[in-house]
Coordinates of C-alpha atoms (C1' of nucleotides) in Angstrom, one line a residue:
Chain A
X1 CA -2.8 5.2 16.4
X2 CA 0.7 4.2 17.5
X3 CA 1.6 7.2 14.8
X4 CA 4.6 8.3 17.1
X5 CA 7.4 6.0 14.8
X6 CA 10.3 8.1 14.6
X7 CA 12.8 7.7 12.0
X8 CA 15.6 5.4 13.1
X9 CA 14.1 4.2 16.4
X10 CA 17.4 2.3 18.0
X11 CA 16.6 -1.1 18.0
X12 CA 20.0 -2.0 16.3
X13 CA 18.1 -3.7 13.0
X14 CA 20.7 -6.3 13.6
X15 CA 22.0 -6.9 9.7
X16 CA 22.6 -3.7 9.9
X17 CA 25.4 -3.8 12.3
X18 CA 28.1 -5.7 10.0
X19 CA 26.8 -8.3 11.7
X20 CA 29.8 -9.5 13.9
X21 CA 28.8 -7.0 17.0
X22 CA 29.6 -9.7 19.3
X23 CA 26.9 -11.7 18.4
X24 CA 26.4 -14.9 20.7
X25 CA 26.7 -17.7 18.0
X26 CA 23.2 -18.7 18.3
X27 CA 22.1 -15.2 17.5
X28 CA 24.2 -15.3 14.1
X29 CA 22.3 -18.5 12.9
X30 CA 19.0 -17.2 13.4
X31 CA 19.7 -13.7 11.8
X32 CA 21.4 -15.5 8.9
X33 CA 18.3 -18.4 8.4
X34 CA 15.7 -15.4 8.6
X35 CA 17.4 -13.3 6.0
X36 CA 17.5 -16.6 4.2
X37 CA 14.0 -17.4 4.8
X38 CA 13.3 -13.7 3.9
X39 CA 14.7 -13.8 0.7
X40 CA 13.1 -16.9 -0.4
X41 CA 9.8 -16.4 0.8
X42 CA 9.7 -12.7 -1.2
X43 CA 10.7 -14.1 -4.3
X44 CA 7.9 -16.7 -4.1
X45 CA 5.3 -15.4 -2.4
X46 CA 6.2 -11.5 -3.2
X47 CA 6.4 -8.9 -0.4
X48 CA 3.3 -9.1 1.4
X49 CA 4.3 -12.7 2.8
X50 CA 3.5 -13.1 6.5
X51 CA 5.9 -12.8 9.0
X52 CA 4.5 -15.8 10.7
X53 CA 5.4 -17.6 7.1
X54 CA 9.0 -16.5 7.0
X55 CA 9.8 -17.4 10.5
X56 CA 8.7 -20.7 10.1
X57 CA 10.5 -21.6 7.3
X58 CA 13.6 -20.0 8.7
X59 CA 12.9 -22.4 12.0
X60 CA 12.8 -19.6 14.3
X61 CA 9.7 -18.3 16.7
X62 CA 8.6 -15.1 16.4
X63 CA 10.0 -13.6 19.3
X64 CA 13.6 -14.1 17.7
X65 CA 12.2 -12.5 14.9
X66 CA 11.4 -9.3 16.2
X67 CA 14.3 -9.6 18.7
X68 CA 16.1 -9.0 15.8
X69 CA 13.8 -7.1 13.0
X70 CA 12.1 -5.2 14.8
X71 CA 9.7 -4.3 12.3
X72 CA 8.9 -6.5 9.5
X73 CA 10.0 -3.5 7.3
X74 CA 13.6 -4.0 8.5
X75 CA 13.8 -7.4 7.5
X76 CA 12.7 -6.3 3.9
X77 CA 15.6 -3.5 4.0
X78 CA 17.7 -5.8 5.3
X79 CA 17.5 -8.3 2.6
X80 CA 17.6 -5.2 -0.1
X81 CA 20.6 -4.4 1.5
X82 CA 22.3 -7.7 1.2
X83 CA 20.8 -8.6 -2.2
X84 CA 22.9 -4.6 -3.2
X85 CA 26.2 -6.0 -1.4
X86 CA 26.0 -9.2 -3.2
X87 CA 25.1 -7.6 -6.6
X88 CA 28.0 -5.1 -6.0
X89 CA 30.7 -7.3 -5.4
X90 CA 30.0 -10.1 -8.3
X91 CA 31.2 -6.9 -10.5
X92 CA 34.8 -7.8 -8.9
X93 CA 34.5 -11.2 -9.1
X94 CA 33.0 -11.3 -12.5
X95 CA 35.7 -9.0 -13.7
X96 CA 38.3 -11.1 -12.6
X97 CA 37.4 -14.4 -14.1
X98 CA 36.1 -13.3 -17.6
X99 CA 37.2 -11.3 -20.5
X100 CA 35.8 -7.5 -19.8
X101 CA 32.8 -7.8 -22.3
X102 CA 31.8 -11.3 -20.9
X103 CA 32.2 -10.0 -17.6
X104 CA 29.7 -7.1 -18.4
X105 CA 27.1 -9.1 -20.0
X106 CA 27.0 -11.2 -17.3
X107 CA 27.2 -8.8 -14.9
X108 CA 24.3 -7.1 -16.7
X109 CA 22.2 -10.1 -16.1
X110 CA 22.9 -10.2 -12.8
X111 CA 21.3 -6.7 -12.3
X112 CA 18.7 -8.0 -14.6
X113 CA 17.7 -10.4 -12.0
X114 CA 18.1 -8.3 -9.1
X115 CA 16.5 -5.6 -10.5
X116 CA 13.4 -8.0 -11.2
X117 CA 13.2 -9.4 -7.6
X118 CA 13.7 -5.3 -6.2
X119 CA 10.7 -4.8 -8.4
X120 CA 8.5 -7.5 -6.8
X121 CA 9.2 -5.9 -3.5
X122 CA 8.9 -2.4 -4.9
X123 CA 5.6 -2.5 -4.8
X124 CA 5.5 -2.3 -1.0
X125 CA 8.5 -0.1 -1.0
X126 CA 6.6 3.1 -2.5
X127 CA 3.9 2.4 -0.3
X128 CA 4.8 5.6 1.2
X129 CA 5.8 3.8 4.5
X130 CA 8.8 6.0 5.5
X131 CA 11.2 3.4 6.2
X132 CA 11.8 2.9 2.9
X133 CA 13.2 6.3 2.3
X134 CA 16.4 6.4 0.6
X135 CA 16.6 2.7 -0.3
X136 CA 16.4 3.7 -4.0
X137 CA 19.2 6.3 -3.9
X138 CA 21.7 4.3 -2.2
X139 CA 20.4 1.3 -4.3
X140 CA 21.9 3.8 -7.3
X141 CA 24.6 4.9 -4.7
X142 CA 25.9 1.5 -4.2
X143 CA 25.6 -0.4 -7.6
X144 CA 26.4 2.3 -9.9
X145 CA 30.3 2.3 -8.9
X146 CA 31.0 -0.9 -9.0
X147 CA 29.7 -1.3 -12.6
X148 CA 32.2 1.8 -13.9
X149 CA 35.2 -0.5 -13.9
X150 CA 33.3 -3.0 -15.8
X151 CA 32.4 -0.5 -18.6
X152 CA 35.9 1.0 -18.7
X153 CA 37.7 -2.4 -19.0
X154 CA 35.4 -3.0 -21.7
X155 CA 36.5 0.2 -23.5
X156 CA 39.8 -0.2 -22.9
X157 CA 39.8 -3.3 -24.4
X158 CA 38.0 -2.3 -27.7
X159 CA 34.9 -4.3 -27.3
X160 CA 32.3 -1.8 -26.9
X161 CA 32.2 1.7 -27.9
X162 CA 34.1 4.0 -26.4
X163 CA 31.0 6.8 -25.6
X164 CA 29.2 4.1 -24.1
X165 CA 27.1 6.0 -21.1
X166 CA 27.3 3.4 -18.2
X167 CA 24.2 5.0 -16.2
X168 CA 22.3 5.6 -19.3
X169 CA 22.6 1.3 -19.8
X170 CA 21.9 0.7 -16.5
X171 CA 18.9 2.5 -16.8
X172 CA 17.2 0.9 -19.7
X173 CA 18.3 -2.4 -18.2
X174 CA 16.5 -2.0 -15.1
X175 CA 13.5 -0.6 -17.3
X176 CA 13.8 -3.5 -19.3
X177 CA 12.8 -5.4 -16.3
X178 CA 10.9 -3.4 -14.6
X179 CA 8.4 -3.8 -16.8
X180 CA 8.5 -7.2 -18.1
X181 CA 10.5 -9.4 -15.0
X182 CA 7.5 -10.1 -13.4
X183 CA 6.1 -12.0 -16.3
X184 CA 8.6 -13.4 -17.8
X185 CA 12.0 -13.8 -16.0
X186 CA 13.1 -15.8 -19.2
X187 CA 11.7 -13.3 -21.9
X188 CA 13.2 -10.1 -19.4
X189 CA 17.0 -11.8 -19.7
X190 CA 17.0 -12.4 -23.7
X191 CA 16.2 -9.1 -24.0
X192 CA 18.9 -7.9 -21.9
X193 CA 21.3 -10.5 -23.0
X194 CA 20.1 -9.2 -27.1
X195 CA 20.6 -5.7 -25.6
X196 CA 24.0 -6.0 -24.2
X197 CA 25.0 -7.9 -27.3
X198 CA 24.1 -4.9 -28.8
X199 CA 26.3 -2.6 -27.4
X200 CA 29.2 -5.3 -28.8
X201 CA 31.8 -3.7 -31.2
X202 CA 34.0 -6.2 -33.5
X203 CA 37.7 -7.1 -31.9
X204 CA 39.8 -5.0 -34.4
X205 CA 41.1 -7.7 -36.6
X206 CA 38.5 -10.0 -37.3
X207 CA 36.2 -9.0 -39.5
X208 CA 32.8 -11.0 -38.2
X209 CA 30.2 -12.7 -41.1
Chain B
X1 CA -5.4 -16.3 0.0
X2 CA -8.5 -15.5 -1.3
X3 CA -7.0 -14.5 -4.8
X4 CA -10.0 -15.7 -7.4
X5 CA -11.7 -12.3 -7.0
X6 CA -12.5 -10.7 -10.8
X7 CA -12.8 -7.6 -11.8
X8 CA -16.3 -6.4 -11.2
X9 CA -18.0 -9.0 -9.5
X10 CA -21.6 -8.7 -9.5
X11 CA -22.3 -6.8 -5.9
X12 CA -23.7 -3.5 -7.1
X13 CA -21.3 -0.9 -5.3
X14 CA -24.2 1.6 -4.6
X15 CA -23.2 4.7 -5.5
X16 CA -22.6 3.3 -9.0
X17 CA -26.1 2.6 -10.4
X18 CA -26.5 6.7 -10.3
X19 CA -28.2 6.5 -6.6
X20 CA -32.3 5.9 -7.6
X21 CA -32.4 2.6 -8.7
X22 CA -35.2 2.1 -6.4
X23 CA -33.6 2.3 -3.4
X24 CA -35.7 2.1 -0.3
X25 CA -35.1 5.4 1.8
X26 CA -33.3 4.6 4.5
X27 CA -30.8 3.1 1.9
X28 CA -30.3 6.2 0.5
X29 CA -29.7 7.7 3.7
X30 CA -27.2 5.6 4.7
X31 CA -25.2 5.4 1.3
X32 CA -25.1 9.5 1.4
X33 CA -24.0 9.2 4.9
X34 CA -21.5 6.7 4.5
X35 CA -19.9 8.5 1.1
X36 CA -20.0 11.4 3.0
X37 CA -18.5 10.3 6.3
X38 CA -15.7 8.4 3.8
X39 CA -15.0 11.6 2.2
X40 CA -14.4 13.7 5.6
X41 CA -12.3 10.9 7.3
X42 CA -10.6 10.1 3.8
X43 CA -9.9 13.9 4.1
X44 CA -8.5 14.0 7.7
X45 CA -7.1 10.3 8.2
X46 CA -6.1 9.9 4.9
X47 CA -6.9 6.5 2.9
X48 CA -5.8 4.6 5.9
X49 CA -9.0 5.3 7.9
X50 CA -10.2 2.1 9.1
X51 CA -13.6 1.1 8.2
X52 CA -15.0 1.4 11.1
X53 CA -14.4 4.5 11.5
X54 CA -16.1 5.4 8.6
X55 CA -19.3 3.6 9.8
X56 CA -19.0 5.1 13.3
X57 CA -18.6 8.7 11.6
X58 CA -21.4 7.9 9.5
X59 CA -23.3 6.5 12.2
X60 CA -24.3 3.1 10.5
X61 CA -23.2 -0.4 11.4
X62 CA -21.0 -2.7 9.8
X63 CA -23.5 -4.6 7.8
X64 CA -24.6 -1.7 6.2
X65 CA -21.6 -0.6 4.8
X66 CA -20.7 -3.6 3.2
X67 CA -23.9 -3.9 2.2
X68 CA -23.6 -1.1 0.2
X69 CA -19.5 -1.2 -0.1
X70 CA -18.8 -4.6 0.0
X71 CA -15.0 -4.0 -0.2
X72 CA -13.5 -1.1 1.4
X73 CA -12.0 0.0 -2.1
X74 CA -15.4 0.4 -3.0
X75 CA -15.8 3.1 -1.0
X76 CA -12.7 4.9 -2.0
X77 CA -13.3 4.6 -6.0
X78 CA -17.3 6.1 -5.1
X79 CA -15.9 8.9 -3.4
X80 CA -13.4 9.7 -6.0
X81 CA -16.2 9.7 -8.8
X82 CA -18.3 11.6 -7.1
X83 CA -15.9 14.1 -6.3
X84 CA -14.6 14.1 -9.6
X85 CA -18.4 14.6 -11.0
X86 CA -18.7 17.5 -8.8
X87 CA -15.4 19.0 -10.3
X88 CA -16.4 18.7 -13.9
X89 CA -19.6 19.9 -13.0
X90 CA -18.4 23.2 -11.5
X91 CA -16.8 23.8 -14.7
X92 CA -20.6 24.8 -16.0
X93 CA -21.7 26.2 -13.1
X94 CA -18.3 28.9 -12.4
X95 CA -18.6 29.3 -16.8
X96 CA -22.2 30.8 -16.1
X97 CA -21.5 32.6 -13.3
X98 CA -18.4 34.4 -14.0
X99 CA -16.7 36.3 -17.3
X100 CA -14.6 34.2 -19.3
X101 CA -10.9 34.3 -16.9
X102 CA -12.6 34.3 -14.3
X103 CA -14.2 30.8 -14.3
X104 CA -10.9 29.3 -15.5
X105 CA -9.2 30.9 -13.1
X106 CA -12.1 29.7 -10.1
X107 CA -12.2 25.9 -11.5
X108 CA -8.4 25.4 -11.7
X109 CA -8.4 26.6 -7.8
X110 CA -11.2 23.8 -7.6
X111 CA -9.3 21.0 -9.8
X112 CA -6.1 22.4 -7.6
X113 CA -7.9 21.4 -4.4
X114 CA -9.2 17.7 -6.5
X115 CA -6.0 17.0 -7.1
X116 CA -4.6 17.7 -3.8
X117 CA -7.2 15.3 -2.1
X118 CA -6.8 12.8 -4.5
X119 CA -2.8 12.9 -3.8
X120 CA -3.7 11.8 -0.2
X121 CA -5.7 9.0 -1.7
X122 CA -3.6 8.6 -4.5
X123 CA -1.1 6.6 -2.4
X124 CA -3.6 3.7 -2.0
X125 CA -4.4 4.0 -5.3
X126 CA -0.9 2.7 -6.9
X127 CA -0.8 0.4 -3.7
X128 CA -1.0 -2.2 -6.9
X129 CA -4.5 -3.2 -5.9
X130 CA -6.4 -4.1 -9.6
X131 CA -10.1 -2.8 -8.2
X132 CA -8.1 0.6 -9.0
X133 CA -7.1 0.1 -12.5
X134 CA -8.2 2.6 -14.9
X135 CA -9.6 5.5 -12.1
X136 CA -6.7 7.7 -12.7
X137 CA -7.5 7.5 -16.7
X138 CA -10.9 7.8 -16.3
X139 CA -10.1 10.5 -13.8
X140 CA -8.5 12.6 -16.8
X141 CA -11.3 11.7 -19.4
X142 CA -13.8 12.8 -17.4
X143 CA -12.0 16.1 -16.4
X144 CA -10.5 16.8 -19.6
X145 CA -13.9 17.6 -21.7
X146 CA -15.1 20.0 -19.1
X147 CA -12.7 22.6 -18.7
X148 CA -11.8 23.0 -22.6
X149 CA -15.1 24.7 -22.9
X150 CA -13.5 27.3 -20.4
X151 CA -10.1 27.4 -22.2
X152 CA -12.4 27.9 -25.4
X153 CA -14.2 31.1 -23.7
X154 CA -11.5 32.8 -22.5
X155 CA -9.6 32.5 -25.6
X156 CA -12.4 33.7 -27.5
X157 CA -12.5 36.9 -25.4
X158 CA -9.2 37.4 -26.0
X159 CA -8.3 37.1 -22.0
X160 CA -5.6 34.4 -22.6
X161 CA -3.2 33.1 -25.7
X162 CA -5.2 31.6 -28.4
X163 CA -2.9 29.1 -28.0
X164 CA -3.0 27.9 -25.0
X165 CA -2.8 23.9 -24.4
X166 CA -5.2 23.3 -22.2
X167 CA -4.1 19.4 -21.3
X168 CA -0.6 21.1 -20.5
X169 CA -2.0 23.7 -17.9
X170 CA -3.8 20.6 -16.6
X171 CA -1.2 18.9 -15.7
X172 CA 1.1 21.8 -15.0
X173 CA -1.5 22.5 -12.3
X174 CA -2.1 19.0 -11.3
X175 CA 1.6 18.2 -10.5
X176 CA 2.0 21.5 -9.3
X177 CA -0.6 20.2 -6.0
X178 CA 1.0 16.8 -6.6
X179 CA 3.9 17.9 -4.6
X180 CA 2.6 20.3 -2.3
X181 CA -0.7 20.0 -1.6
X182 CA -0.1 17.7 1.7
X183 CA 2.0 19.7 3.6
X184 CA 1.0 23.4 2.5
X185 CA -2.4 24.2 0.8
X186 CA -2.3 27.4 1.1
X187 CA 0.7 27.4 -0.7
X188 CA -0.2 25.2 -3.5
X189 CA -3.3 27.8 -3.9
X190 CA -0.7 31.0 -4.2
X191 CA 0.9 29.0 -6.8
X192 CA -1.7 28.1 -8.9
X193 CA -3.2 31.6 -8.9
X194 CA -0.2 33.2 -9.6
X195 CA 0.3 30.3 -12.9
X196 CA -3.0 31.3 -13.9
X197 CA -2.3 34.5 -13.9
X198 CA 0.1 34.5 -15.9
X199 CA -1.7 32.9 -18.6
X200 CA -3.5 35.9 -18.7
X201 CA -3.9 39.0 -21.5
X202 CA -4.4 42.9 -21.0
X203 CA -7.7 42.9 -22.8
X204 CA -7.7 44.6 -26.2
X205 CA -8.4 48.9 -25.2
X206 CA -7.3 48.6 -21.6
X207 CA -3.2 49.0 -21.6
X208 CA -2.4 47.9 -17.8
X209 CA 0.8 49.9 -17.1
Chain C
dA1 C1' -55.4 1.2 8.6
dT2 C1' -53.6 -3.4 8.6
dT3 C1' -50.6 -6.7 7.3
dA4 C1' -47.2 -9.1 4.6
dT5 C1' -42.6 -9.3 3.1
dA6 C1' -38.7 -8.0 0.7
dT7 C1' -35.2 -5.0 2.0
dA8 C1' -32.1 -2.9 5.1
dC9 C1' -29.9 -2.5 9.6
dG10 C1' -26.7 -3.3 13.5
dG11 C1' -23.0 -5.2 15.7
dA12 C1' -21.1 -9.4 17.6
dG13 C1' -17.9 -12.5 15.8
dC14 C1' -14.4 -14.6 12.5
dA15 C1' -9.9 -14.8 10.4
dA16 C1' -5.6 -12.9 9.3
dT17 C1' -1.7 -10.4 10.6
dG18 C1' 1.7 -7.3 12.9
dT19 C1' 3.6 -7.0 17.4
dT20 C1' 4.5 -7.8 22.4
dC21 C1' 5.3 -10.5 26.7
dC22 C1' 7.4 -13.5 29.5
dG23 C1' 8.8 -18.0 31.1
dT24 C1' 12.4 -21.2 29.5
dT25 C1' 16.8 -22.4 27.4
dT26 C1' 21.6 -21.8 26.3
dA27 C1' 26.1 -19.8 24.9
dA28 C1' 29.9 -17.7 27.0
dC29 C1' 33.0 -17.0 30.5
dA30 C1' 35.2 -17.4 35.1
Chain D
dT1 C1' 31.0 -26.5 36.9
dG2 C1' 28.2 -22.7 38.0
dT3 C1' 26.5 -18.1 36.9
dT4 C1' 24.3 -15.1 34.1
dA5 C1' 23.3 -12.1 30.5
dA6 C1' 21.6 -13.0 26.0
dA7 C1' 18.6 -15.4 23.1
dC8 C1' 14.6 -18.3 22.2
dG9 C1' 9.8 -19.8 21.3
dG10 C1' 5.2 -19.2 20.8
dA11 C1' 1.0 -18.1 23.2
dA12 C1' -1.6 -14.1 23.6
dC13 C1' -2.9 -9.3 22.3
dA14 C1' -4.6 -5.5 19.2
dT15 C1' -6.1 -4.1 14.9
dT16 C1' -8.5 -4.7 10.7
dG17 C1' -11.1 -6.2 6.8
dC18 C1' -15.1 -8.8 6.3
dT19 C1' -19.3 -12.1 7.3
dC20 C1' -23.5 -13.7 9.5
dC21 C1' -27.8 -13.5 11.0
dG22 C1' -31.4 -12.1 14.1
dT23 C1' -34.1 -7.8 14.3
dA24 C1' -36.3 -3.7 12.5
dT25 C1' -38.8 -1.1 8.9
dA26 C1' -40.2 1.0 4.4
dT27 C1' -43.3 -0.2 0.9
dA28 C1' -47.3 -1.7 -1.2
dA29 C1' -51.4 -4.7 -1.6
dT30 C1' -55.6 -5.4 0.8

DNA sequence: ATTATATACGGAGCAATGTTCCGTTTAACA
DNA sequence: TGTTAAACGGAACATTGCTCCGTATATAAT
């Protein structure tokens, strides 16, 4: 009965910090190995992998482990968190080298696949454990600006309709794979890709078939 | 990893076989006590409640529950049937006893406190775990066939709107406690008696106010 | 009533897992 | 180079679901 967990606690959580808190070097290269670890082991082996597994394959003991994830529900948030980050920012990046729709599609299949591996660790996230609270929202919170430019450079430049509801696709995307990621990462991302394709309107000019 | 377990397997699970499948006496004891210890702790511990707490509670040792519950799901999915047995069957027992309203008003303060229970078990119960697959739909089928007999009478006495869909009130009700139920029951009760209510009709003769 | 035996009982013990403790090592800085 | 706070490793602990097996007993045939 250890039920006295409050909220927040205030063992720093170390990703959490930015992650340049004057870290001693050595302390940098285990955080970054077990978030590494971490994000290998639940894509294979699915949340309810052992601690015991992930520090071994990040080469660490488990002291440094909880020295720095004090809970092995903070190391799961703290790969969500980074997995959100690095799903936010290909938006820029993918904008930048590709035409806008390009750039959307494959910016949609990115969220495909991100969405599929959040759902794998879902699972354990509505377990009702509250540490988990709020990870959906600001998973919204976080993604759902830095897809806007995407869908207005598309508009702007003809290629999809102009009513196109960006939260309404991101939705049915995530659905998409909600459901059927698990299974079928390969089936999950034609249908995306089919329904993204979808959402495609003719370049004024040429006239395709 | 001991992941080859199928569906059913083969190890009885008591409480299933209806209870007299000639069980020696001090089985029987035992299985009572233990569904009725799980029920209580279930109750105040929530789903969590360790096994053994359940055995101490029900003042039987380890070998005997598994004996009779060889996995601790087992337990959980007896007590929900039998407490959803008991619910239907209150819907005869309250449509004998009472006029028409009345009954339907007493068994949706019953299926009210069902629901609420099950919502503290309920979080186990989407933990993912297949041994639960198919309790919440069975949960509905069973429940669904007893009250519309109630709906039925009352309509027919003219104390409520012919038509009234009983599968709506159900779940109005049911998500009604969803929400609720943990932190306030008395509240959730209020609730549900004033919905009820207000399915109600002045009976034909007797203009109130 | 006695006895035989299939059935049931109890609880110590096992294995897995999250977490803590503490002696040892090392990066960082003067 | 020496000092020291920070970090490391991993054995050990606590909890939990579950198993094993020696003991007790309800049941029924004699």
């Amino acid at each position: 009965m250890s039920g006295v967990r409050s909220k927040g606690d205030q063992a720093e959580t170390a990703a959490d910090t930015g992650g340049d808190r004057r870290l001693r070097a050595d302390a940098k290269r285990s955080i970054d190995a077990l978030m590494q670890a971490a994000r290998e082991v639940f894509a294979s082996s699915g949340v309810d992998a052992t601690v015991r597994e992930i520090a071994e394959r990040a080469g660490v003991g488990m002291g440094t482990l909880y020295r720095h994830f004090p809970q092995r529900a903070d190391l799961i948030t703290a790969v969500l968190h980074s997995e959100m980050d690095a799903c936010s920012d290909a938006a820029a990046t993918l904008a930048a080298k590709h035409p806008p729709f390009e750039a959307l599609a494959a910016w949609m299949q990115r969220y495909a696949d991100l969405v599929g591996t959040k759902r794998g660790l879902a699972k354990a996230l509505n377990s009702g454990d509250p540490v988990f609270e709020g990870l959906l929202t600001r998973f919204e919170e976080r993604l759902r600006p830095a897809v806007r430019p995407l869908f207005a450079a598309a508009i702007v430049a003809g290629e999809i309709e102009p009513d196109t509801d960006a939260d309404e696709i991101l939705c049915a995307v995530s659905s998409l794979c909600m459901s059927a990621y698990d299974a079928k990462p390969e089936h999950a991302r034609r249908m995306v890709a089919l329904f993204i394709d979808g959402l495609r309107r003719p370049v004024k000019g040429s006239s395709s078939h």
